[in-house]
GROMACS .gro file of C-alpha atoms in nm:
model
  187
    1UNK     CA    1  -2.174   9.314  14.979
    2UNK     CA    2  -2.281   9.673  14.954
    3UNK     CA    3  -2.393   9.812  14.622
    4UNK     CA    4  -2.400  10.175  14.738
    5UNK     CA    5  -2.230  10.407  14.492
    6UNK     CA    6  -2.250  10.157  14.204
    7UNK     CA    7  -2.441  10.150  13.880
    8UNK     CA    8  -2.522   9.892  13.615
    9UNK     CA    9  -2.544  10.009  13.255
   10UNK     CA   10  -2.628   9.845  12.925
   11UNK     CA   11  -2.463  10.043  12.646
   12UNK     CA   12  -2.591  10.080  12.290
   13UNK     CA   13  -2.398   9.771  12.168
   14UNK     CA   14  -2.563   9.549  12.431
   15UNK     CA   15  -2.264   9.528  12.665
   16UNK     CA   16  -2.352   9.523  13.035
   17UNK     CA   17  -2.114   9.733  13.245
   18UNK     CA   18  -2.081   9.758  13.624
   19UNK     CA   19  -1.934  10.082  13.762
   20UNK     CA   20  -1.820  10.181  14.113
   21UNK     CA   21  -1.787  10.540  14.232
   22UNK     CA   22  -1.425  10.615  14.317
   23UNK     CA   23  -1.271  10.941  14.445
   24UNK     CA   24  -1.191  11.053  14.090
   25UNK     CA   25  -1.523  10.945  13.932
   26UNK     CA   26  -1.694  10.634  13.801
   27UNK     CA   27  -1.464  10.335  13.741
   28UNK     CA   28  -1.556  10.037  13.523
   29UNK     CA   29  -1.533   9.728  13.748
   30UNK     CA   30  -1.679   9.454  13.525
   31UNK     CA   31  -1.831   9.415  13.180
   32UNK     CA   32  -1.981   9.135  12.976
   33UNK     CA   33  -1.914   9.048  12.705
   34UNK     CA   34  -1.564   9.159  12.802
   35UNK     CA   35  -1.417   9.146  12.450
   36UNK     CA   36  -1.528   9.116  12.086
   37UNK     CA   37  -1.485   8.736  12.082
   38UNK     CA   38  -1.709   8.686  12.386
   39UNK     CA   39  -2.037   8.758  12.207
   40UNK     CA   40  -2.218   8.456  12.067
   41UNK     CA   41  -2.073   8.326  11.738
   42UNK     CA   42  -1.906   8.655  11.634
   43UNK     CA   43  -1.747   8.507  11.319
   44UNK     CA   44  -2.036   8.290  11.202
   45UNK     CA   45  -2.024   7.916  11.137
   46UNK     CA   46  -1.673   7.774  11.084
   47UNK     CA   47  -1.525   8.121  11.139
   48UNK     CA   48  -1.263   8.158  11.413
   49UNK     CA   49  -1.234   8.467  11.629
   50UNK     CA   50  -0.902   8.591  11.762
   51UNK     CA   51  -0.792   8.891  11.965
   52UNK     CA   52  -0.453   8.947  11.805
   53UNK     CA   53  -0.553   9.294  11.696
   54UNK     CA   54  -0.783   9.559  11.837
   55UNK     CA   55  -1.150   9.480  11.785
   56UNK     CA   56  -1.296   9.179  11.611
   57UNK     CA   57  -1.071   8.974  11.384
   58UNK     CA   58  -1.211   8.665  11.211
   59UNK     CA   59  -1.060   8.395  10.991
   60UNK     CA   60  -1.219   8.107  10.808
   61UNK     CA   61  -1.066   7.775  10.910
   62UNK     CA   62  -0.825   7.627  10.653
   63UNK     CA   63  -1.032   7.446  10.389
   64UNK     CA   64  -1.319   7.696  10.428
   65UNK     CA   65  -1.415   8.019  10.249
   66UNK     CA   66  -1.640   8.311  10.351
   67UNK     CA   67  -1.999   8.255  10.236
   68UNK     CA   68  -2.036   8.628  10.158
   69UNK     CA   69  -1.684   8.746  10.059
   70UNK     CA   70  -1.782   9.108   9.995
   71UNK     CA   71  -1.937   9.146  10.339
   72UNK     CA   72  -1.647   8.954  10.499
   73UNK     CA   73  -1.393   9.192  10.345
   74UNK     CA   74  -1.575   9.492  10.493
   75UNK     CA   75  -1.573   9.343  10.845
   76UNK     CA   76  -1.920   9.185  10.852
   77UNK     CA   77  -1.834   8.828  10.954
   78UNK     CA   78  -2.185   8.718  11.051
   79UNK     CA   79  -2.235   8.510  10.734
   80UNK     CA   80  -1.959   8.274  10.843
   81UNK     CA   81  -1.771   8.025  10.631
   82UNK     CA   82  -1.847   7.713  10.431
   83UNK     CA   83  -1.640   7.416  10.319
   84UNK     CA   84  -1.444   7.447   9.994
   85UNK     CA   85  -1.509   7.077   9.932
   86UNK     CA   86  -1.759   6.838  10.089
   87UNK     CA   87  -1.641   6.581  10.341
   88UNK     CA   88  -1.716   6.209  10.319
   89UNK     CA   89  -1.687   6.207   9.939
   90UNK     CA   90  -1.664   5.863   9.777
   91UNK     CA   91  -1.484   6.002   9.471
   92UNK     CA   92  -1.188   6.181   9.631
   93UNK     CA   93  -0.909   6.108   9.877
   94UNK     CA   94  -1.008   6.018  10.235
   95UNK     CA   95  -1.069   6.306  10.474
   96UNK     CA   96  -0.806   6.432  10.714
   97UNK     CA   97  -0.814   6.653  11.023
   98UNK     CA   98  -0.690   7.000  11.108
   99UNK     CA   99  -0.535   6.986  11.453
  100UNK     CA  100  -0.623   7.318  11.614
  101UNK     CA  101  -0.479   7.395  11.957
  102UNK     CA  102  -0.657   7.572  12.243
  103UNK     CA  103  -0.986   7.628  12.063
  104UNK     CA  104  -1.308   7.748  12.220
  105UNK     CA  105  -1.606   7.581  12.052
  106UNK     CA  106  -1.977   7.534  12.112
  107UNK     CA  107  -2.109   7.224  12.290
  108UNK     CA  108  -2.055   6.883  12.126
  109UNK     CA  109  -2.348   6.680  11.994
  110UNK     CA  110  -2.223   6.335  12.099
  111UNK     CA  111  -2.020   6.205  12.392
  112UNK     CA  112  -1.884   5.858  12.323
  113UNK     CA  113  -1.753   5.742  12.660
  114UNK     CA  114  -1.627   5.413  12.512
  115UNK     CA  115  -1.344   5.565  12.310
  116UNK     CA  116  -1.025   5.461  12.489
  117UNK     CA  117  -0.771   5.637  12.266
  118UNK     CA  118  -0.724   5.930  12.031
  119UNK     CA  119  -0.717   5.689  11.735
  120UNK     CA  120  -1.047   5.525  11.837
  121UNK     CA  121  -1.206   5.869  11.859
  122UNK     CA  122  -1.070   5.965  11.515
  123UNK     CA  123  -1.203   5.642  11.360
  124UNK     CA  124  -1.545   5.701  11.520
  125UNK     CA  125  -1.556   6.042  11.355
  126UNK     CA  126  -1.446   5.907  11.015
  127UNK     CA  127  -1.721   5.638  11.023
  128UNK     CA  128  -1.989   5.905  11.071
  129UNK     CA  129  -2.037   6.126  10.761
  130UNK     CA  130  -2.206   6.390  10.981
  131UNK     CA  131  -1.897   6.423  11.202
  132UNK     CA  132  -1.750   6.773  11.160
  133UNK     CA  133  -1.490   6.758  11.439
  134UNK     CA  134  -1.383   6.569  11.748
  135UNK     CA  135  -1.191   6.618  12.070
  136UNK     CA  136  -1.045   6.326  12.263
  137UNK     CA  137  -1.103   6.403  12.630
  138UNK     CA  138  -0.915   6.110  12.778
  139UNK     CA  139  -1.038   5.783  12.921
  140UNK     CA  140  -1.157   5.713  13.276
  141UNK     CA  141  -1.084   6.068  13.383
  142UNK     CA  142  -0.716   6.071  13.284
  143UNK     CA  143  -0.764   6.402  13.103
  144UNK     CA  144  -1.063   6.582  13.252
  145UNK     CA  145  -1.267   6.836  13.057
  146UNK     CA  146  -1.496   7.121  13.145
  147UNK     CA  147  -1.771   6.915  12.980
  148UNK     CA  148  -1.763   6.690  13.284
  149UNK     CA  149  -1.667   6.366  13.117
  150UNK     CA  150  -1.411   6.159  12.944
  151UNK     CA  151  -1.408   5.987  12.609
  152UNK     CA  152  -1.468   6.124  12.264
  153UNK     CA  153  -1.657   6.449  12.209
  154UNK     CA  154  -1.804   6.472  11.858
  155UNK     CA  155  -1.960   6.766  11.673
  156UNK     CA  156  -2.207   6.664  11.399
  157UNK     CA  157  -2.353   7.008  11.328
  158UNK     CA  158  -2.177   7.323  11.212
  159UNK     CA  159  -1.902   7.454  11.439
  160UNK     CA  160  -2.004   7.776  11.610
  161UNK     CA  161  -1.853   8.016  11.859
  162UNK     CA  162  -1.494   7.929  11.763
  163UNK     CA  163  -1.211   8.123  11.921
  164UNK     CA  164  -0.836   8.073  11.878
  165UNK     CA  165  -0.582   8.072  12.162
  166UNK     CA  166  -0.855   8.031  12.425
  167UNK     CA  167  -0.641   7.973  12.732
  168UNK     CA  168  -0.940   7.949  12.967
  169UNK     CA  169  -1.032   7.585  12.891
  170UNK     CA  170  -0.964   7.556  12.518
  171UNK     CA  171  -0.959   7.215  12.347
  172UNK     CA  172  -0.719   7.061  12.097
  173UNK     CA  173  -0.991   7.032  11.836
  174UNK     CA  174  -0.960   6.807  11.530
  175UNK     CA  175  -1.171   6.950  11.246
  176UNK     CA  176  -1.256   6.719  10.954
  177UNK     CA  177  -1.167   6.848  10.608
  178UNK     CA  178  -1.131   6.713  10.256
  179UNK     CA  179  -0.759   6.662  10.183
  180UNK     CA  180  -0.788   6.841   9.846
  181UNK     CA  181  -0.927   7.157  10.010
  182UNK     CA  182  -0.618   7.229  10.222
  183UNK     CA  183  -0.321   7.106  10.017
  184UNK     CA  184  -0.008   6.965  10.181
  185UNK     CA  185   0.047   7.259  10.415
  186UNK     CA  186  -0.171   7.127  10.697
  187UNK     CA  187  -0.125   6.750  10.659
   0.00000   0.00000   0.00000
């Protein structure tokens, strides 16, 4: 491949852009990150990025609130979100799960290859008070994943790098929440 009449530029926001010289001037051929949700963790912990509107748009997951509401309301989402109520509480109703479709999420902390069903994966998560979310990736390769395995993928640390409607390999993620923090709307 010839790189004659091309240039690589890093702009002031840190985006890398590759240009080719065309008859009518320089034409942007490729850039990374290619959109506002592609930077690392743009909405902070437990904040979900979406591209429904121009620029960066973030939402806290149901059952979560912005840690710094004033900053959040002005468009600074870096502080992320925190749970309204703690999970794994002995004094309240059992936890439930938000079923979020086509979610991009950071790498899981645990791969339990022995989980042979969605229910087994869910129960594994409920038994572990550190479990924040899970994704059932199938058994014996029935439903492959980009993580290269099958079984139960479990997140025990905060959820980062979340993006909604991620059609390029998104997971049906089940996020653990206290029932009282979300009401009947999501159950």
